[in-house]
Coordinates of C-alpha atoms in Angstrom, one line a residue:
Chain A
M470 CA -18.5 17.9 0.4
Q471 CA -16.2 18.0 3.2
L472 CA -12.5 17.5 2.5
L473 CA -11.1 15.1 5.1
S474 CA -7.5 15.1 3.9
S475 CA -5.3 16.1 1.1
Q476 CA -1.9 14.6 0.4
K477 CA 0.5 15.2 -2.3
M478 CA 1.4 11.9 -4.2
F479 CA 3.4 11.4 -7.5
N480 CA 3.2 15.2 -8.1
G481 CA -0.9 15.0 -7.9
W482 CA -3.3 15.0 -4.9
Q483 CA -4.6 12.0 -2.9
Q484 CA -7.8 13.3 -1.2
R485 CA -10.6 12.0 0.8
Y486 CA -14.2 13.5 1.0
R487 CA -17.4 13.0 3.1
H488 CA -20.7 14.0 1.6
Y489 CA -24.4 13.5 2.4
S490 CA -25.9 10.8 -0.1
Q491 CA -29.6 11.3 -0.9
T492 CA -29.5 7.9 -2.6
N493 CA -28.2 6.1 0.5
Q494 CA -29.8 8.5 3.1
C495 CA -26.5 8.7 5.1
D496 CA -23.0 10.3 4.9
M497 CA -20.8 8.5 2.4
T498 CA -16.9 8.7 2.2
F499 CA -14.9 8.4 -1.0
S500 CA -11.3 8.8 -1.9
I501 CA -9.9 10.4 -5.1
Y502 CA -6.4 10.7 -6.9
I503 CA -6.1 13.9 -8.9
P504 CA -3.2 13.8 -11.3
F505 CA -0.8 16.7 -12.1
R506 CA -2.4 17.0 -15.4
V507 CA -5.5 18.5 -13.8
T508 CA -3.5 21.0 -11.9
Q509 CA -2.2 22.0 -15.2
G510 CA -5.7 22.9 -16.4
Y511 CA -6.8 19.9 -18.3
K512 CA -10.0 17.9 -17.8
V513 CA -9.2 14.0 -17.6
P514 CA -11.3 10.9 -17.6
T515 CA -12.2 8.9 -14.5
V516 CA -11.8 5.3 -13.6
Y517 CA -13.9 4.1 -10.7
C518 CA -12.3 1.5 -8.4
L519 CA -14.6 -0.6 -6.6
A520 CA -13.4 -2.6 -3.6
G521 CA -14.3 -6.0 -2.2
L522 CA -15.8 -7.4 1.0
T523 CA -14.8 -5.7 4.2
C524 CA -13.1 -2.8 2.4
T525 CA -13.6 0.9 2.7
D526 CA -12.5 3.6 0.2
E527 CA -8.9 3.1 1.6
N528 CA -7.8 -0.3 0.9
F529 CA -7.4 0.4 -2.9
T530 CA -6.1 3.6 -2.3
I531 CA -3.3 2.5 0.1
K532 CA -2.5 -1.0 -1.2
A533 CA -3.0 -1.2 -5.1
G534 CA -0.1 1.1 -6.2
A535 CA -2.5 2.7 -8.9
Q536 CA -1.7 6.3 -8.4
Q537 CA 1.7 6.3 -10.2
Y538 CA 0.0 5.0 -13.4
A539 CA -2.9 7.4 -13.0
A540 CA -0.3 10.1 -12.8
Q541 CA 1.5 8.9 -15.9
L542 CA -1.4 8.4 -17.9
G543 CA -3.5 11.4 -16.7
L544 CA -6.4 9.6 -15.2
V545 CA -8.6 10.6 -12.1
L546 CA -9.1 7.5 -9.9
V547 CA -12.2 7.4 -7.6
M548 CA -12.3 4.9 -4.8
P549 CA -15.9 4.7 -3.3
D550 CA -16.9 2.9 -0.1
T551 CA -18.3 -0.6 -0.4
S552 CA -21.5 0.2 1.5
P553 CA -23.4 2.9 3.6
R554 CA -22.1 3.0 7.1
G555 CA -22.9 4.5 10.5
E556 CA -24.8 3.6 13.8
D557 CA -28.1 4.3 12.1
V558 CA -27.4 1.9 9.1
A559 CA -28.4 -1.8 9.3
N560 CA -25.6 -4.2 9.9
D561 CA -24.8 -8.0 10.2
A562 CA -22.3 -9.7 12.3
A563 CA -20.9 -11.5 9.2
Y564 CA -18.2 -10.0 7.2
D565 CA -20.3 -10.7 3.9
L566 CA -23.4 -8.9 4.6
G567 CA -24.3 -5.4 5.6
Q568 CA -21.8 -2.6 6.2
G569 CA -18.7 -3.3 4.1
A570 CA -20.6 -5.8 1.9
G571 CA -23.2 -3.7 -0.1
F572 CA -22.7 -5.9 -3.2
Y573 CA -23.5 -2.8 -5.4
V574 CA -27.3 -3.4 -5.4
N575 CA -30.5 -1.4 -4.6
A576 CA -31.9 -3.4 -1.8
T577 CA -35.7 -3.8 -1.7
E578 CA -35.9 -5.8 1.5
A579 CA -36.0 -4.7 5.2
P580 CA -33.9 -3.7 7.0
W581 CA -31.6 -3.0 4.1
A582 CA -33.7 -1.2 1.7
K583 CA -33.5 2.3 3.5
H584 CA -29.7 2.8 3.1
F585 CA -28.4 0.0 0.9
Q586 CA -28.8 1.7 -2.7
M587 CA -25.1 1.3 -3.8
Y588 CA -26.2 0.4 -7.4
D589 CA -27.8 4.0 -7.9
Y590 CA -25.0 5.6 -5.8
I591 CA -22.3 4.4 -8.0
V592 CA -24.2 4.5 -11.4
Q593 CA -25.6 8.1 -10.8
E594 CA -25.1 10.0 -7.7
L595 CA -21.2 9.7 -7.2
P596 CA -20.4 10.5 -10.9
D597 CA -22.8 13.4 -10.9
L598 CA -21.0 14.7 -7.7
I599 CA -17.5 13.9 -9.2
E600 CA -18.2 15.7 -12.4
A601 CA -19.7 18.6 -10.8
N602 CA -16.9 19.4 -8.4
F603 CA -13.5 18.1 -10.2
D604 CA -12.1 18.8 -13.6
V605 CA -13.0 15.6 -15.2
T606 CA -14.8 14.7 -18.4
Q607 CA -17.8 12.6 -18.7
E608 CA -15.7 9.7 -19.9
R609 CA -15.7 6.9 -17.4
S610 CA -14.2 3.4 -16.9
L611 CA -14.9 1.0 -14.1
M612 CA -12.7 -1.5 -12.4
G613 CA -13.0 -3.6 -9.1
H614 CA -11.9 -6.4 -7.0
S615 CA -13.8 -9.5 -6.0
M616 CA -17.3 -8.2 -4.9
G617 CA -16.1 -4.8 -6.5
G618 CA -15.3 -6.7 -9.7
H619 CA -18.8 -8.0 -9.6
G620 CA -20.0 -4.5 -9.0
A621 CA -17.9 -3.1 -11.9
L622 CA -19.0 -5.7 -14.3
V623 CA -22.8 -5.5 -13.5
I624 CA -22.7 -1.6 -13.5
A625 CA -20.8 -1.4 -16.9
L626 CA -22.9 -4.1 -18.6
R627 CA -26.2 -2.5 -17.4
N628 CA -25.1 1.1 -18.4
S629 CA -22.7 0.3 -21.2
E630 CA -23.4 3.8 -22.8
R631 CA -22.0 5.4 -19.9
Y632 CA -18.6 3.6 -19.7
K633 CA -15.8 3.0 -22.3
S634 CA -14.3 -0.1 -20.7
V635 CA -14.5 -2.4 -17.5
S636 CA -12.0 -4.6 -15.8
A637 CA -11.9 -6.8 -12.7
F638 CA -9.4 -8.6 -10.5
A639 CA -10.8 -12.0 -9.3
P640 CA -14.5 -10.9 -9.8
I641 CA -17.7 -12.7 -8.7
V642 CA -19.3 -13.1 -12.2
N643 CA -22.2 -15.3 -11.4
P644 CA -23.4 -14.5 -7.9
M645 CA -26.9 -16.4 -8.3
D646 CA -24.8 -19.6 -8.3
I647 CA -22.2 -19.1 -5.5
P648 CA -22.6 -19.0 -1.6
W649 CA -21.6 -15.3 -1.2
G650 CA -24.0 -14.1 -3.9
Q651 CA -27.0 -16.3 -2.9
K652 CA -26.6 -14.9 0.8
A653 CA -26.4 -11.4 -0.2
L654 CA -29.1 -11.3 -2.9
N655 CA -31.4 -13.2 -0.8
A656 CA -30.9 -10.6 2.0
Y657 CA -31.0 -7.6 -0.1
L658 CA -33.6 -8.6 -2.7
G659 CA -35.7 -11.5 -1.2
D660 CA -36.4 -14.7 -3.0
N661 CA -36.8 -13.1 -6.4
Q662 CA -34.7 -14.6 -9.1
A663 CA -35.6 -12.1 -11.7
A664 CA -34.3 -9.3 -9.5
W665 CA -31.2 -11.5 -8.8
A666 CA -30.5 -11.8 -12.5
Q667 CA -30.3 -8.0 -12.8
Y668 CA -27.0 -8.1 -10.6
D669 CA -25.5 -11.2 -12.3
A670 CA -22.9 -10.3 -14.9
C671 CA -23.3 -13.6 -16.8
H672 CA -27.0 -12.5 -17.3
C673 CA -26.5 -8.6 -17.8
I674 CA -24.0 -9.4 -20.5
N675 CA -26.8 -10.8 -22.6
H676 CA -28.4 -7.4 -22.6
A677 CA -25.7 -4.9 -22.8
S678 CA -26.6 -2.2 -25.5
H679 CA -23.0 -1.6 -26.4
R680 CA -20.2 -4.2 -26.8
L681 CA -17.9 -2.9 -23.9
P682 CA -14.3 -4.2 -23.8
I683 CA -13.6 -6.3 -20.7
L684 CA -10.4 -7.3 -18.9
I685 CA -10.3 -9.8 -16.3
D686 CA -7.2 -11.1 -14.2
Q687 CA -7.6 -14.2 -11.9
G688 CA -4.8 -15.8 -9.8
T689 CA -4.7 -19.5 -9.6
A690 CA -3.6 -19.5 -6.0
D691 CA -6.7 -17.5 -5.0
E692 CA -8.5 -19.3 -2.0
F693 CA -11.9 -18.4 -3.4
Y694 CA -11.2 -19.8 -6.9
P695 CA -13.1 -21.7 -8.2
T696 CA -15.7 -22.0 -5.5
Q697 CA -16.8 -18.3 -5.3
L698 CA -15.0 -16.9 -8.4
Q699 CA -15.8 -18.5 -11.7
P700 CA -14.5 -16.0 -14.4
E701 CA -14.4 -18.6 -17.0
K702 CA -18.3 -18.5 -17.0
L703 CA -18.1 -14.9 -18.0
V704 CA -15.6 -15.6 -20.6
T705 CA -18.0 -18.1 -22.0
A706 CA -21.0 -15.7 -21.9
A707 CA -19.1 -12.8 -23.5
K708 CA -18.1 -14.9 -26.5
V709 CA -21.8 -15.8 -26.8
A710 CA -22.8 -12.2 -26.5
G711 CA -20.0 -11.1 -28.9
C712 CA -18.3 -8.8 -26.3
P713 CA -14.6 -8.5 -26.5
I714 CA -13.0 -10.0 -23.2
Q715 CA -9.4 -10.5 -22.4
F716 CA -8.9 -13.2 -19.6
N717 CA -5.6 -13.6 -17.8
L718 CA -5.2 -16.6 -15.6
R719 CA -2.1 -15.7 -13.4
Q720 CA -0.2 -18.5 -12.1
D721 CA 0.3 -18.8 -8.3
Y722 CA -1.2 -15.4 -7.5
D723 CA -3.7 -15.2 -4.6
H724 CA -6.6 -12.9 -3.9
S725 CA -4.7 -10.1 -2.2
Y726 CA -3.7 -6.5 -3.1
Y727 CA -0.2 -7.9 -3.8
F728 CA -1.9 -9.6 -6.9
I729 CA -3.7 -6.4 -7.8
A730 CA -0.6 -4.4 -7.5
S731 CA 1.3 -6.6 -9.8
F732 CA -1.2 -6.2 -12.5
V733 CA -2.9 -2.8 -11.9
E734 CA -0.6 -1.0 -14.5
T735 CA -2.0 -3.4 -17.2
H736 CA -5.5 -2.6 -16.2
L737 CA -5.1 1.3 -16.1
T738 CA -3.2 1.1 -19.5
F739 CA -6.2 -0.9 -20.8
H740 CA -8.6 1.7 -19.7
A741 CA -6.6 4.6 -20.9
E742 CA -6.5 3.2 -24.3
H743 CA -10.3 2.8 -24.4
L744 CA -10.7 6.3 -22.9
G745 CA -8.7 7.7 -25.8
L746 CA -5.5 8.6 -23.9
Chain B
M879 CA 12.8 -19.6 11.1
Q880 CA 8.9 -20.2 10.5
L881 CA 7.3 -19.0 7.3
L882 CA 4.2 -17.0 8.3
S883 CA 3.1 -16.2 4.7
S884 CA 4.1 -16.4 1.1
Q885 CA 2.4 -14.4 -1.7
K886 CA 3.4 -14.0 -5.3
M887 CA 4.0 -10.3 -6.2
F888 CA 5.6 -8.8 -9.3
N889 CA 6.6 -12.2 -10.4
G890 CA 8.6 -12.8 -7.2
W891 CA 7.5 -13.7 -3.6
Q892 CA 6.6 -11.5 -0.6
Q893 CA 7.0 -13.5 2.5
R894 CA 6.8 -13.1 6.3
Y895 CA 8.9 -15.0 8.8
R896 CA 9.2 -15.4 12.6
H897 CA 12.4 -16.4 14.4
Y898 CA 13.9 -16.3 17.9
S899 CA 16.4 -13.7 18.3
Q900 CA 19.2 -14.3 20.5
T901 CA 20.1 -10.6 20.3
N902 CA 16.5 -9.4 21.6
Q903 CA 15.8 -12.6 23.6
C904 CA 12.4 -12.8 22.0
D905 CA 10.6 -13.9 18.7
M906 CA 11.0 -11.3 16.0
T907 CA 9.0 -11.0 12.8
F908 CA 10.3 -9.6 9.4
S909 CA 9.1 -9.5 5.8
I910 CA 11.1 -10.1 2.8
Y911 CA 10.5 -9.6 -0.9
I912 CA 12.3 -12.1 -3.2
P913 CA 12.5 -10.9 -6.8
F914 CA 12.2 -13.4 -9.9
R915 CA 16.0 -13.2 -10.4
V916 CA 16.6 -15.2 -7.3
T917 CA 14.2 -17.9 -8.5
Q918 CA 16.3 -17.9 -11.8
G919 CA 19.2 -19.0 -9.6
Y920 CA 21.1 -15.6 -9.1
K921 CA 22.3 -14.1 -6.0
V922 CA 21.4 -10.6 -5.5
P923 CA 22.2 -7.8 -3.0
T924 CA 19.8 -6.8 -0.2
V925 CA 18.3 -3.5 0.8
Y926 CA 17.1 -3.2 4.5
C927 CA 14.2 -1.0 4.9
L928 CA 13.7 0.4 8.3
A929 CA 10.4 1.8 9.5
G930 CA 9.3 4.7 11.7
L931 CA 7.6 5.0 15.0
T932 CA 4.4 2.7 15.6
C933 CA 5.3 0.7 12.5
T934 CA 5.7 -3.2 12.1
D935 CA 7.4 -5.0 9.3
E936 CA 4.2 -4.6 7.3
N937 CA 3.9 -0.8 6.8
F938 CA 6.6 -0.4 4.5
T939 CA 5.7 -3.8 2.9
I940 CA 2.1 -2.8 2.1
K941 CA 2.4 0.9 1.4
A942 CA 5.7 1.8 0.0
G943 CA 5.2 0.3 -3.4
A944 CA 8.8 -0.7 -3.4
Q945 CA 8.4 -4.3 -4.7
Q946 CA 8.0 -3.4 -8.3
Y947 CA 11.5 -1.7 -8.4
A948 CA 13.0 -4.5 -6.5
A949 CA 11.6 -6.8 -9.0
Q950 CA 12.9 -4.7 -12.0
L951 CA 16.4 -4.0 -10.5
G952 CA 16.9 -7.5 -8.9
L953 CA 17.2 -6.5 -5.4
V954 CA 16.1 -8.4 -2.3
L955 CA 14.2 -6.1 0.3
V956 CA 14.2 -6.8 4.0
M957 CA 11.6 -5.1 6.3
P958 CA 12.4 -5.7 9.8
D959 CA 10.1 -4.9 12.9
T960 CA 10.9 -1.7 14.7
S961 CA 11.4 -3.1 18.1
P962 CA 11.1 -6.5 20.2
R963 CA 7.5 -7.2 20.9
G964 CA 5.3 -9.6 23.2
E965 CA 3.8 -9.7 26.7
D966 CA 7.1 -10.3 28.4
V967 CA 8.7 -7.3 26.5
A968 CA 8.8 -4.0 28.4
N969 CA 6.5 -1.3 26.9
D970 CA 5.2 2.2 27.4
A971 CA 1.7 3.7 26.9
A972 CA 3.3 6.4 24.7
Y973 CA 3.6 5.8 20.9
D974 CA 7.2 7.1 21.0
L975 CA 8.7 4.7 23.4
G976 CA 8.9 0.9 23.9
Q977 CA 7.3 -1.5 21.4
G978 CA 7.1 0.0 18.1
A979 CA 9.7 2.6 18.9
G980 CA 13.0 0.8 19.6
F981 CA 15.1 3.7 18.0
Y982 CA 17.6 1.2 16.8
V983 CA 19.7 1.3 20.0
N984 CA 21.2 -1.2 22.2
A985 CA 19.4 -0.2 25.5
T986 CA 21.5 -0.1 28.7
E987 CA 18.7 0.8 31.2
A988 CA 16.0 -1.1 32.9
P989 CA 13.4 -2.2 32.0
W990 CA 14.7 -2.0 28.4
A991 CA 18.1 -3.5 28.4
K992 CA 16.9 -7.3 28.4
H993 CA 15.2 -7.2 25.0
F994 CA 15.9 -3.7 23.3
Q995 CA 19.0 -4.5 21.2
M996 CA 17.8 -3.5 18.0
Y997 CA 21.2 -1.8 16.8
D998 CA 22.9 -5.4 17.2
Y999 CA 19.8 -7.1 15.6
I1000 CA 19.9 -4.9 12.5
V1001 CA 23.7 -4.6 12.1
Q1002 CA 24.6 -8.5 12.7
E1003 CA 21.9 -11.0 13.6
L1004 CA 19.4 -10.2 11.0
P1005 CA 22.0 -9.9 8.1
D1006 CA 23.5 -13.2 9.2
L1007 CA 20.3 -14.9 9.2
I1008 CA 19.2 -13.6 5.9
E1009 CA 22.6 -14.3 4.3
A1010 CA 22.4 -17.9 5.6
N1011 CA 18.9 -18.5 4.4
F1012 CA 18.3 -16.7 1.2
D1013 CA 20.1 -16.6 -2.1
V1014 CA 21.6 -13.0 -1.4
T1015 CA 25.1 -11.7 -1.6
Q1016 CA 26.9 -9.9 1.2
E1017 CA 26.5 -6.6 -0.5
R1018 CA 24.0 -4.5 1.6
S1019 CA 22.3 -1.0 1.6
L1020 CA 20.2 0.6 4.0
M1021 CA 17.2 2.9 3.9
G1022 CA 14.5 4.2 6.4
H1023 CA 11.8 6.5 7.1
S1024 CA 11.7 8.8 10.1
M1025 CA 12.9 6.9 13.2
G1026 CA 13.9 4.3 10.6
G1027 CA 15.9 6.9 8.6
H1028 CA 17.7 7.7 11.8
G1029 CA 18.3 3.9 12.3
A1030 CA 19.5 3.5 8.7
L1031 CA 21.9 6.5 8.9
V1032 CA 23.5 5.5 12.3
I1033 CA 24.0 2.1 11.4
A1034 CA 25.5 2.6 7.9
L1035 CA 27.8 5.3 9.2
R1036 CA 29.0 3.4 12.1
N1037 CA 29.5 0.4 9.9
S1038 CA 30.4 1.9 6.6
E1039 CA 32.5 -1.1 5.5
R1040 CA 29.4 -3.3 5.6
Y1041 CA 27.1 -1.2 3.4
K1042 CA 27.3 0.3 -0.1
S1043 CA 24.9 3.2 0.3
V1044 CA 22.3 4.6 2.7
S1045 CA 19.1 6.6 2.1
A1046 CA 16.2 8.0 4.2
F1047 CA 13.0 9.6 4.0
A1048 CA 12.3 12.3 6.5
P1049 CA 14.9 11.0 8.9
I1050 CA 15.6 12.1 12.4
V1051 CA 19.3 13.1 12.1
N1052 CA 20.2 14.8 15.4
P1053 CA 18.1 12.9 18.0
M1054 CA 20.1 14.4 20.9
D1055 CA 18.7 17.9 20.1
I1056 CA 15.0 16.9 19.5
P1057 CA 12.1 15.8 21.8
W1058 CA 11.5 12.4 20.3
G1059 CA 15.4 11.6 20.4
Q1060 CA 15.9 13.1 23.9
K1061 CA 13.0 11.0 25.4
A1062 CA 14.0 7.8 23.8
L1063 CA 17.8 8.2 24.4
N1064 CA 17.4 9.1 27.9
A1065 CA 15.0 6.1 28.6
Y1066 CA 17.2 3.6 26.7
L1067 CA 20.7 4.7 27.6
G1068 CA 20.3 6.9 30.7
D1069 CA 21.8 10.4 31.1
N1070 CA 24.9 9.5 29.2
Q1071 CA 25.6 12.1 26.5
A1072 CA 28.6 10.2 25.1
A1073 CA 26.4 7.1 24.7
W1074 CA 23.7 9.4 23.0
A1075 CA 26.3 10.5 20.5
Q1076 CA 26.8 6.9 19.3
Y1077 CA 23.3 7.1 18.1
D1078 CA 23.3 10.4 16.5
A1079 CA 24.0 10.6 12.7
C1080 CA 25.3 14.2 12.9
H1081 CA 27.9 12.8 15.3
C1082 CA 28.6 9.4 13.8
I1083 CA 29.2 10.9 10.4
N1084 CA 32.5 12.4 11.7
H1085 CA 33.7 9.0 12.4
A1086 CA 32.7 6.8 9.4
S1087 CA 35.6 4.8 8.1
H1088 CA 34.2 5.0 4.5
R1089 CA 32.8 7.8 2.7
L1090 CA 29.3 6.3 2.1
P1091 CA 27.1 7.8 -0.5
I1092 CA 23.8 9.3 1.1
L1093 CA 20.5 10.2 -0.2
I1094 CA 17.9 12.1 1.7
D1095 CA 14.3 13.3 0.8
Q1096 CA 12.2 15.5 3.0
G1097 CA 8.7 16.9 2.4
T1098 CA 8.1 20.5 3.1
A1099 CA 4.5 19.8 4.3
D1100 CA 5.8 17.2 6.8
E1101 CA 4.2 18.0 10.2
F1102 CA 7.5 17.1 12.0
Y1103 CA 9.8 19.3 9.9
P1104 CA 11.6 21.2 11.1
T1105 CA 10.9 20.6 14.7
Q1106 CA 11.7 17.0 15.0
L1107 CA 13.3 16.6 11.5
Q1108 CA 16.2 18.7 10.6
P1109 CA 17.9 17.0 7.6
E1110 CA 19.8 20.2 6.7
K1111 CA 22.1 19.6 9.8
L1112 CA 23.2 16.4 8.3
V1113 CA 23.8 18.0 5.0
T1114 CA 26.0 20.5 6.6
A1115 CA 27.8 17.8 8.8
A1116 CA 28.3 15.5 5.5
K1117 CA 30.0 18.4 3.7
V1118 CA 32.4 19.0 6.5
A1119 CA 33.1 15.2 6.8
G1120 CA 33.5 14.9 3.0
C1121 CA 30.6 12.4 2.6
P1122 CA 28.8 12.7 -0.6
I1123 CA 25.2 13.5 0.1
Q1124 CA 22.2 14.3 -2.1
F1125 CA 19.5 16.1 -0.4
N1126 CA 15.9 16.6 -2.1
L1127 CA 13.4 19.1 -0.6
R1128 CA 10.1 18.0 -1.8
Q1129 CA 7.5 20.8 -2.1
D1130 CA 4.3 20.1 -0.3
Y1131 CA 4.8 16.4 0.4
D1132 CA 4.0 15.3 3.9
H1133 CA 5.4 12.6 6.3
S1134 CA 3.3 9.8 4.9
Y1135 CA 3.9 6.5 2.8
Y1136 CA 2.3 8.5 -0.1
F1137 CA 5.4 10.7 0.1
I1138 CA 7.6 7.5 0.2
A1139 CA 5.7 5.7 -2.6
S1140 CA 6.3 8.8 -4.8
F1141 CA 10.1 8.6 -4.5
V1142 CA 10.8 5.0 -3.6
E1143 CA 12.0 4.4 -7.2
T1144 CA 14.6 7.2 -7.0
H1145 CA 15.9 5.7 -3.7
L1146 CA 16.1 2.1 -4.9
T1147 CA 17.8 3.1 -8.1
F1148 CA 20.2 4.9 -6.2
H1149 CA 21.0 1.8 -4.2
A1150 CA 21.2 -0.3 -7.2
E1151 CA 23.9 1.8 -8.8
H1152 CA 26.0 1.8 -5.7
L1153 CA 25.5 -2.1 -5.3
G1154 CA 26.7 -2.5 -8.8
L1155 CA 23.5 -3.5 -10.7

């Protein structure tokens, strides 16, 4: 792991690291916020914050305003990148496929399969790295925005024993049924509907081994609601599956980080409760 | 005034406007945060937030995390641009002169004098525009970062009857005596030391008609401290002039917006007190 930057913030440290990922077969960059509580010698839980289309590890870091609450609550925040990157990594001219648009899947199709293994990277390699190198417990929660909300939900529901809670801002919940998801799943997984279903939160929720608490916020002025974003479908599926879900429809909020900043305290407080803080 | 964007944030509105500036003889862009209290029908005071070198109106807006406190306290925040801009506006290849580096002066030298009248723009034209078009009182405070801290201090000290308080993060306080300031003042004002002194907070503080409360924060890990940033000089000058000043030297913080975000609550609370909230 190579330390790229380290800056004091809210009495803790905002850092950025690069490391070689065996899973993605390329260098990956992540950001991490380490609260003062860790400096005092305590191990604390981790919340992974998955970003949306076009984002890097820096969007949530710079724009969400989350660190102050992580500082108060005593949480480490990890902000991963949204895909493998580099000249040797496959890409597409569109903003919603390739670099910056990994969709948190393990790609099986050329030219993506070699590097685009974001599902395994977020589920296993990155937590292993974090837990080996920082003073964190093995208690984890997940949150995400848009494509990152999709990633957080799918990963938490398929590995519900590994996480205490999951939350999302304006998530894609049923990618099999919307244009963004159909394009990405077809490119990364081919025309294999059974494989697609493994990355669709509305399907995954029926097979979760634990009843993970879920929190979702959606703005009514979001330009992608309800064509690409249909959180009500997950609310219905969660009720059928018996998963506790809280859904907040926020009047006049849009898809931006101004929306996230407005409610990130609610989300981190939710995670802190379920992480036993 | 042309509305460029309007997004809900912390139950208020984050907006961006473009308008023709008579003072700068070109279009100018500013951002404004309007708290819910205004929507309820109350007029509230305004805090002007002046940004540093290379910044636009958006840096403070996106990175400082100030809106949540403006929402709680009931303050309008105005984030101006740092210079005139456009193809017809003079510029320089360096980051510290020309567009993005107006230094909040009224330029007298070619090629800058035609458009670079940022002092009058911030002192008079912009407040006139804000107070004519938004539900704000005529109570104002000023804050700024780096070059914007210089602007906030000079403008507040030279117009101390127009402002209730002034604060700065890592401000330039004695531009006549440091490389950034000497370069800019020489370009904009020529080799006229008397004119330079009008834009040097350490000089202006001796002539302030009101004893304006001043708050300054400086990080010890700031790469520009103490070569370009020498806040202790203003502390000394303020004591001589009898101006109340609070100076916080913040251990290990740098020059970035992570530093600002960490202490912006303190600054806005300081202004709210002096604005009678």
